């Protein structure tokens, strides 16, 4: 009996020794809002603002220091020294400017000039030494007038607090003509303390409508209005864009200004203000706002001895919660995409969906910490689908902006659905997703018919093909989960269309120009084939089928080499200057979204230590606790969402796969407090600046031998524990431990391409056909002939129409048609000036190849000259009778493309002495125009024999003063196409 007791006791002791102590959740050491630095991103190209806003709120009450320019998109830039006033709507981190509605500026004199011209005005100097920014609160001293300003907000309303230096000369300027174009407006005094009105404007949102009501804490003594340059005291017709309000305030009490806004009507603004602020004091509103932010930030708690890391983290988390923005009044009414008024109490309605950016990480983050709001986002998408006819791509204040590419509301819905977030009409959601994918605009007509978008059909064809393919894969995954087998098959096939733009020789994704590869090719060149990027930065974008992409490259080792080359390439680009391409590590560009998943691709080739190195480098070098602390536009939360995920130790490379790829943690401990009441805690043992490598990993106490976790692993609660070391470890390097995305069903055959051969040729041209899949059989036919199995190169010597397709395992590719043009072999052209390679239109003979350009300059059919004249000499080979010479020019002033100022047409028989063929043509190229247009200039004369024709077109050069590019010393482009001779 004693022996049995001893055995039991020993067993209990051993079990107790093996039981690991339970991991405690992360705890905060002070209020988390104290770690937020709203000035991060206000310098450099971050384009954020420091003012007061609520989580996902409708009002953004912030100072305006800049009136225009790319780095003034948010209205504020840290390098500025003057504040123009405090407006109530702002965009966070965008690359296009808008908002800045209803500007208020306290001052000590009446002057309706804003001061931007250097003359006296209402703007005021300020110093960052006297500036405070916190979540939900902003304070600054205006040095020029010694006025202290404090700002705070509720969701749809806000409060100003002004402390003037004395009771004398207390004025508040109300400015409606601020930043963007004013369409309609109204300033109306309602009572001795209230002003109401509206502001309708045009900028990025082409018809933004905003209504306001303003209540002052002190009686209005007088209002002076600006009416067509004159100062008046009455405004019966409400024609004033500006007003100066003065008050009865003999004791110099603080003046409080309460303002409500609405996109619906003035009643909505009044009701929003009454319901949210009412009679509450400034400090009450501030406390409510900061409590709301504390509750939001408490969704993730991190522990670290590095306060800069914690500041970067909580500022990033804060930035992910600024947009999208509520766009609905307290009574449920809102203005829809049809600009009509709608009402719902079933969900909250939002705007500012920067989906090209945020589908990658911000929305996946919301599926973890904002599940209810994600339902609202998707219900908003479906409402916009009903109101405007299509789900948003980039919507802003009831307007489709037409900005960016893809149909990325689709992966947001699919990702949510596959994670069990389904509080919306799922059948309607799938219908809306397919609707977005089946339009004919933006290259989709070609994409559906050919399996790729040709360069000559649509700009940014490579990027659009790649992003459409990913979006289609997410439709396929949702269709499969819903049992829609036909949809699953169709969109699984479309998801593989990336194969059609993969060039097996260069191993890059390239534009297909008339079924040849766009050439000459430079992977560093930023051109019209890619969206804000070059080929380096888009050639790894196949998140839905990384296994298939590796097969094209030749295996895992080839992908690893390609990734190594990416990160070690020279850190410079060629071609177009693209301000978005920032944060370069080699050609990896963290400052723009197409690169965001790339560091994690090493996990897919069983080299997770390289992922860990690159992720740690990005986290610690490209995010800093300073105004210029974000390496590019913050982009409505996406740049910050990358940091939030990556600093915790994982990232959603492929939304809709439900997998998160493990990188390397930055914090000793992080706990996600889930909406279901559970916690998921990540622990990094032995973490240091040197110990960035994962030696072992444990999920809920069990060894984790794979380099990814699932969404359910997080949502079920539990722990993810990393043992860190200072050397690359074996963990995750064995086959089978890597993540995979792979399309195994409904595999397509890529379409063949012309590997060699000139579409416009002299004499003859030898044609070589190839396929990205070397096992596929290629067939072709010429003109009306029968299809022939391709085996060897062949020659074309006459104008010809060729049709090609490929076949493998009884599966056929799309039919691709190419027209071959024959150029008179006796005719040649010499260019005396140099065109830009990105706009080469096919090369040296482009101006005499018989192929004319369309109105879209980005389709590759125009030859472009930057800040250069055109000097082109055509040699007919012998003297010929000539009576008309024509040449085409393109104008697209928004894109800096202007007609020439002067065009001369000269002729010669010896190529040395030239004389005018007809009078020169003079063009007022600097005249402003919103139209994209083509100008054909005809030079006519009586028929005479000449051999040489010289066309000289003079550039505009320096942009006109009215042009957006003038302040940046901008220069014009000259776009020319066919020179025709009759």
Coordinates of C-alpha atoms in Angstrom, one line a residue, residues 402-806:
X402 CA -12.7 56.5 -60.8
X403 CA -9.4 56.1 -59.0
X404 CA -7.2 53.0 -58.8
X405 CA -7.7 49.6 -60.3
X406 CA -9.3 46.2 -59.6
X407 CA -12.6 45.4 -58.0
X408 CA -11.4 45.0 -54.5
X409 CA -14.7 45.2 -52.6
X410 CA -14.8 41.6 -53.9
X411 CA -11.9 40.1 -51.8
X412 CA -13.2 42.1 -48.7
X413 CA -16.5 40.3 -49.0
X414 CA -15.0 36.9 -49.8
X415 CA -12.5 37.1 -47.0
X416 CA -15.2 38.0 -44.5
X417 CA -17.6 35.3 -45.7
X418 CA -15.0 32.5 -45.5
X419 CA -14.2 33.7 -41.9
X420 CA -17.9 33.3 -40.9
X421 CA -18.8 37.0 -41.0
X422 CA -22.1 36.8 -42.8
X423 CA -24.6 39.3 -41.4
X424 CA -25.7 40.5 -44.9
X425 CA -27.4 39.0 -47.9
X426 CA -24.8 36.5 -49.1
X427 CA -26.6 35.6 -52.3
X428 CA -26.8 39.3 -53.2
X429 CA -23.2 39.7 -52.2
X430 CA -22.1 37.0 -54.7
X431 CA -24.3 38.6 -57.4
X432 CA -22.6 42.0 -56.8
X433 CA -19.2 40.5 -56.9
X434 CA -19.8 38.8 -60.2
X435 CA -21.4 42.0 -61.5
X436 CA -18.1 43.9 -60.8
X437 CA -16.2 41.2 -62.6
X438 CA -18.3 41.1 -65.7
X439 CA -18.3 44.7 -66.9
X440 CA -16.6 45.7 -70.2
X441 CA -14.8 48.8 -68.9
X442 CA -11.3 49.2 -67.6
X443 CA -9.9 46.4 -69.8
X444 CA -12.4 43.8 -68.7
X445 CA -13.8 43.2 -72.2
X446 CA -10.3 42.1 -73.4
X447 CA -9.6 40.3 -70.1
X448 CA -12.7 38.1 -70.4
X449 CA -12.1 37.4 -74.1
X450 CA -8.4 36.9 -74.3
X451 CA -7.3 36.0 -70.8
X452 CA -5.2 39.2 -70.4
X453 CA -5.4 42.9 -71.2
X454 CA -3.4 44.0 -74.2
X455 CA -1.2 47.1 -73.8
X456 CA -3.0 48.7 -76.8
X457 CA -6.4 48.2 -75.3
X458 CA -6.0 49.6 -71.8
X459 CA -3.5 51.4 -69.6
X460 CA -1.9 49.7 -66.7
X461 CA -2.7 46.4 -68.4
X462 CA -0.2 44.2 -66.5
X463 CA -1.4 45.4 -63.1
X464 CA -5.0 45.1 -64.0
X465 CA -4.6 41.6 -65.3
X466 CA -2.8 40.5 -62.1
X467 CA -5.3 42.1 -59.8
X468 CA -8.4 41.0 -61.6
X469 CA -7.0 37.5 -61.5
X470 CA -6.6 37.6 -57.7
X471 CA -10.1 39.1 -57.3
X472 CA -11.5 36.4 -59.5
X473 CA -9.9 33.7 -57.3
X474 CA -11.7 35.2 -54.2
X475 CA -15.0 34.9 -56.1
X476 CA -14.2 31.3 -56.9
X477 CA -13.5 30.5 -53.2
X478 CA -16.7 32.0 -52.0
X479 CA -18.7 30.4 -54.9
X480 CA -17.1 27.0 -53.9
X481 CA -18.1 27.5 -50.3
X482 CA -21.7 28.3 -51.4
X483 CA -21.9 25.3 -53.7
X484 CA -21.9 27.3 -56.9
X485 CA -19.9 24.9 -59.0
X486 CA -20.2 26.8 -62.4
X487 CA -19.0 30.0 -60.8
X488 CA -16.2 28.2 -59.1
X489 CA -15.0 26.7 -62.4
X490 CA -15.3 30.0 -64.3
X491 CA -13.5 32.2 -61.8
X492 CA -10.9 29.5 -61.0
X493 CA -9.9 29.7 -64.7
X494 CA -9.9 33.5 -64.7
X495 CA -7.7 33.4 -61.5
X496 CA -4.9 31.8 -63.7
X497 CA -4.9 34.6 -66.3
X498 CA -1.6 35.9 -64.7
X499 CA 0.1 33.1 -66.7
X500 CA -0.7 35.0 -69.9
X501 CA 1.5 38.0 -69.0
X502 CA 4.5 36.0 -67.7
X503 CA 7.5 36.2 -70.0
X504 CA 9.5 33.0 -69.6
X505 CA 12.6 34.5 -71.0
X506 CA 13.0 37.5 -68.6
X507 CA 10.9 35.8 -65.9
X508 CA 9.0 39.1 -65.3
X509 CA 5.4 40.0 -65.8
X510 CA 5.2 42.1 -69.0
X511 CA 2.8 43.9 -71.2
X512 CA 1.6 42.2 -74.3
X513 CA 1.6 44.7 -77.2
X514 CA -0.2 43.3 -80.3
X515 CA 0.7 39.9 -78.8
X516 CA 4.4 40.6 -78.7
X517 CA 6.1 41.7 -75.5
X518 CA 6.3 45.4 -74.9
X519 CA 9.8 46.4 -75.8
X520 CA 12.5 47.4 -75.1
X521 CA 12.0 46.0 -71.6
X522 CA 13.5 47.4 -68.5
X523 CA 12.2 45.9 -65.2
X524 CA 13.2 49.1 -63.4
X525 CA 11.1 51.3 -65.8
X526 CA 8.0 52.9 -64.4
X527 CA 5.6 53.1 -67.3
X528 CA 2.0 52.9 -68.3
X529 CA 1.9 49.1 -68.1
X530 CA 1.9 49.1 -64.3
X531 CA 0.0 50.9 -61.6
X532 CA 2.3 53.2 -59.6
X533 CA 5.1 50.6 -60.0
X534 CA 7.5 48.9 -62.4
X535 CA 7.8 45.2 -63.3
X536 CA 9.9 44.4 -60.3
X537 CA 7.2 45.5 -58.0
X538 CA 4.3 43.6 -59.8
X539 CA 6.0 40.4 -60.9
X540 CA 5.5 38.7 -57.6
X541 CA 1.8 39.4 -57.4
X542 CA 0.2 36.0 -57.6
X543 CA -0.9 35.5 -54.0
X544 CA -3.7 33.1 -55.1
X545 CA -1.4 30.6 -56.8
X546 CA 2.1 30.9 -55.5
X547 CA 2.7 27.2 -56.4
X548 CA 1.7 27.8 -60.0
X549 CA 3.9 30.9 -60.1
X550 CA 6.8 28.8 -58.9
X551 CA 6.2 26.3 -61.6
X552 CA 6.4 29.0 -64.2
X553 CA 9.7 30.2 -62.7
X554 CA 11.1 26.7 -62.5
X555 CA 10.6 25.7 -58.9
X556 CA 11.2 26.9 -55.3
X557 CA 14.8 27.7 -55.8
X558 CA 14.1 29.9 -58.7
X559 CA 11.6 31.9 -56.7
X560 CA 14.1 32.3 -53.9
X561 CA 16.7 33.6 -56.4
X562 CA 14.2 36.0 -57.8
X563 CA 13.3 37.3 -54.4
X564 CA 17.0 37.7 -53.5
X565 CA 17.5 39.7 -56.7
X566 CA 14.5 41.9 -55.8
X567 CA 15.9 42.9 -52.4
X568 CA 19.5 43.3 -53.6
X569 CA 18.7 45.1 -56.9
X570 CA 19.8 48.7 -57.3
X571 CA 17.5 51.0 -55.4
X572 CA 16.6 53.3 -58.4
X573 CA 13.9 53.4 -61.0
X574 CA 13.8 54.6 -64.5
X575 CA 11.1 56.0 -66.7
X576 CA 8.3 58.1 -65.2
X577 CA 8.9 59.8 -61.9
X578 CA 6.5 58.1 -59.5
X579 CA 6.4 59.8 -56.1
X580 CA 4.6 56.8 -54.6
X581 CA 7.6 54.5 -55.1
X582 CA 9.4 55.0 -51.7
X583 CA 10.8 52.9 -48.9
X584 CA 13.1 51.1 -51.3
X585 CA 15.1 48.0 -50.3
X586 CA 16.5 47.1 -53.6
X587 CA 13.4 47.2 -55.8
X588 CA 11.1 46.2 -52.9
X589 CA 9.0 49.4 -52.4
X590 CA 7.4 49.4 -49.0
X591 CA 6.0 52.9 -49.6
X592 CA 3.4 51.5 -52.0
X593 CA 1.1 48.5 -51.6
X594 CA 2.0 46.1 -54.4
X595 CA 5.1 45.1 -52.5
X596 CA 3.6 44.5 -49.1
X597 CA 3.4 40.7 -49.2
X598 CA 6.7 40.1 -50.8
X599 CA 9.0 39.6 -47.8
X600 CA 6.7 36.8 -46.6
X601 CA 7.1 34.8 -49.8
X602 CA 10.4 33.3 -48.5
X603 CA 8.2 31.2 -46.2
X604 CA 6.7 29.5 -49.3
X605 CA 10.2 28.3 -50.4
X606 CA 11.1 27.1 -46.9
X607 CA 13.4 30.0 -46.1
X608 CA 11.5 31.6 -43.3
X609 CA 14.7 33.1 -41.8
X610 CA 14.9 35.4 -44.9
X611 CA 11.3 36.5 -44.2
X612 CA 12.3 37.2 -40.6
X613 CA 15.3 39.3 -41.7
X614 CA 13.4 41.4 -44.2
X615 CA 10.3 41.9 -42.0
X616 CA 12.5 43.0 -39.0
X617 CA 14.4 45.4 -41.3
X618 CA 11.1 47.0 -42.6
X619 CA 9.6 47.2 -39.1
X620 CA 12.6 48.9 -37.6
X621 CA 13.9 51.0 -40.5
X622 CA 10.8 52.1 -42.4
X623 CA 8.6 53.0 -39.4
X624 CA 9.9 55.6 -36.9
X625 CA 8.5 57.8 -34.2
X626 CA 8.8 61.0 -36.0
X627 CA 6.6 63.1 -38.5
X628 CA 8.4 61.5 -41.5
X629 CA 8.0 58.1 -39.8
X630 CA 6.0 56.4 -42.6
X631 CA 7.8 55.5 -45.8
X632 CA 4.9 56.5 -48.1
X633 CA 1.3 57.6 -48.2
X634 CA -0.4 56.1 -45.2
X635 CA -3.3 55.1 -47.4
X636 CA -6.3 55.1 -45.1
X637 CA -4.8 52.5 -42.8
X638 CA -3.0 50.0 -45.0
X639 CA 0.6 51.1 -44.3
X640 CA -0.3 50.9 -40.6
X641 CA -2.2 47.6 -40.8
X642 CA 1.0 46.1 -42.3
X643 CA 2.9 47.2 -39.2
X644 CA 0.2 46.0 -36.8
X645 CA 0.1 42.5 -38.2
X646 CA 3.9 42.2 -38.8
X647 CA 4.9 43.5 -35.4
X648 CA 2.7 40.8 -33.8
X649 CA 4.5 38.2 -36.0
X650 CA 2.2 37.3 -38.9
X651 CA 0.6 38.8 -42.1
X652 CA -2.3 37.9 -44.5
X653 CA -0.5 37.3 -47.7
X654 CA -3.6 35.9 -49.4
X655 CA -6.9 37.2 -48.0
X656 CA -9.6 34.6 -48.5
X657 CA -7.2 31.8 -47.8
X658 CA -7.8 32.2 -44.0
X659 CA -4.1 31.8 -43.4
X660 CA -1.6 34.2 -41.8
X661 CA 2.0 33.8 -42.7
X662 CA 4.5 33.9 -39.8
X663 CA 7.2 36.5 -39.9
X664 CA 9.0 37.7 -36.7
X665 CA 7.5 39.4 -33.6
X666 CA 8.6 42.8 -32.5
X667 CA 7.1 42.6 -29.0
X668 CA 7.7 40.5 -26.0
X669 CA 4.0 39.9 -25.7
X670 CA 0.8 40.9 -27.5
X671 CA -2.8 40.0 -26.7
X672 CA -5.7 40.4 -29.1
X673 CA -8.9 41.0 -27.2
X674 CA -11.5 39.5 -29.4
X675 CA -15.1 40.5 -29.8
X676 CA -16.2 37.0 -28.8
X677 CA -14.7 37.5 -25.4
X678 CA -11.6 35.4 -26.0
X679 CA -8.0 36.4 -26.1
X680 CA -5.2 35.4 -28.4
X681 CA -1.7 36.0 -27.0
X682 CA 1.6 36.0 -28.8
X683 CA 4.7 35.6 -26.7
X684 CA 8.3 36.0 -27.9
X685 CA 10.8 34.5 -25.4
X686 CA 14.4 35.6 -25.5
X687 CA 13.6 38.4 -27.9
X688 CA 16.2 41.1 -28.6
X689 CA 17.5 43.3 -31.4
X690 CA 19.8 40.4 -32.4
X691 CA 17.4 37.5 -31.6
X692 CA 15.1 38.0 -34.5
X693 CA 15.0 34.4 -35.7
X694 CA 12.4 31.8 -34.6
X695 CA 14.0 28.7 -33.2
X696 CA 10.8 27.0 -32.1
X697 CA 7.1 27.8 -32.1
X698 CA 4.2 26.5 -30.1
X699 CA 0.5 26.9 -30.6
X700 CA -1.5 26.4 -27.5
X701 CA 1.5 24.6 -25.9
X702 CA 2.0 22.2 -28.8
X703 CA 4.9 22.3 -31.2
X704 CA 4.1 24.3 -34.4
X705 CA 6.2 23.0 -37.2
X706 CA 4.6 25.1 -40.0
X707 CA 5.2 28.7 -40.8
X708 CA 1.6 29.9 -40.8
X709 CA -1.5 29.9 -38.6
X710 CA -5.2 29.9 -39.5
X711 CA -7.9 32.5 -38.8
X712 CA -9.6 30.0 -36.5
X713 CA -6.4 29.6 -34.5
X714 CA -6.8 33.3 -33.6
X715 CA -10.5 33.4 -33.1
X716 CA -10.6 30.3 -30.9
X717 CA -8.3 32.1 -28.5
X718 CA -5.1 30.7 -27.1
X719 CA -1.4 31.3 -27.3
X720 CA 1.3 31.5 -29.9
X721 CA 4.7 31.2 -28.4
X722 CA 8.0 31.9 -30.2
X723 CA 11.5 30.9 -28.9
X724 CA 13.9 33.4 -30.4
X725 CA 17.5 33.0 -31.3
X726 CA 20.3 35.0 -33.0
X727 CA 20.9 32.7 -35.9
X728 CA 18.8 31.3 -38.7
X729 CA 17.2 28.1 -37.4
X730 CA 15.9 24.9 -38.9
X731 CA 12.3 25.7 -38.0
X732 CA 10.0 25.9 -41.0
X733 CA 12.8 24.9 -43.5
X734 CA 11.6 21.3 -44.2
X735 CA 9.3 20.4 -47.1
X736 CA 5.7 20.3 -45.9
X737 CA 6.2 23.0 -43.3
X738 CA 5.6 25.9 -45.8
X739 CA 2.3 27.6 -46.6
X740 CA 0.8 27.0 -50.0
X741 CA -1.7 28.6 -52.3
X742 CA -2.4 26.5 -55.3
X743 CA -5.0 26.2 -58.0
X744 CA -5.3 22.5 -58.8
X745 CA -8.7 22.3 -60.5
X746 CA -9.8 23.7 -63.8
X747 CA -6.2 24.4 -64.9
X748 CA -5.9 26.6 -68.0
X749 CA -3.5 26.7 -70.9
X750 CA -1.8 30.0 -71.4
X751 CA -2.2 31.8 -74.8
X752 CA 0.8 31.7 -77.1
X753 CA 2.7 34.9 -77.9
X754 CA 4.9 36.2 -80.6
X755 CA 8.5 35.8 -79.2
X756 CA 10.1 37.2 -82.4
X757 CA 8.7 39.2 -85.3
X758 CA 7.8 42.8 -86.2
X759 CA 4.1 43.6 -86.4
X760 CA 5.0 46.5 -88.7
X761 CA 7.8 45.5 -91.0
X762 CA 9.6 46.2 -94.2
X763 CA 10.3 43.4 -96.7
X764 CA 9.4 40.5 -94.5
X765 CA 9.5 39.4 -90.9
X766 CA 10.3 36.1 -89.3
X767 CA 7.8 35.0 -86.7
X768 CA 8.6 32.8 -83.7
X769 CA 5.7 31.6 -81.4
X770 CA 6.1 30.5 -77.8
X771 CA 4.1 29.7 -74.7
X772 CA 4.7 30.1 -71.0
X773 CA 3.9 26.4 -70.8
X774 CA 6.6 24.7 -72.9
X775 CA 4.5 21.5 -73.1
X776 CA 1.5 23.3 -74.7
X777 CA 1.0 22.8 -78.5
X778 CA 0.6 26.0 -80.5
X779 CA -1.6 26.3 -83.6
X780 CA -1.8 29.3 -86.0
X781 CA -3.6 30.3 -89.1
X782 CA -2.8 33.1 -91.6
X783 CA -5.7 35.1 -93.1
X784 CA -8.5 32.7 -94.1
X785 CA -6.3 29.6 -94.1
X786 CA -6.6 26.5 -92.0
X787 CA -4.9 26.2 -88.6
X788 CA -1.4 24.7 -88.7
X789 CA 0.5 23.1 -85.8
X790 CA 3.5 25.3 -85.1
X791 CA 6.9 23.7 -85.2
X792 CA 9.4 26.1 -86.8
X793 CA 9.7 29.9 -87.4
X794 CA 8.0 31.2 -90.5
X795 CA 8.1 34.4 -92.5
X796 CA 5.4 36.9 -93.4
X797 CA 6.0 39.2 -96.3
X798 CA 2.6 40.8 -96.9
X799 CA -0.1 42.5 -94.8
X800 CA -1.5 39.5 -92.8
X801 CA -3.9 38.6 -90.1
X802 CA -2.7 35.8 -87.9
X803 CA -4.7 33.9 -85.3
X804 CA -3.1 31.7 -82.7
X805 CA -4.1 29.4 -79.8
X806 CA -2.5 26.7 -77.6

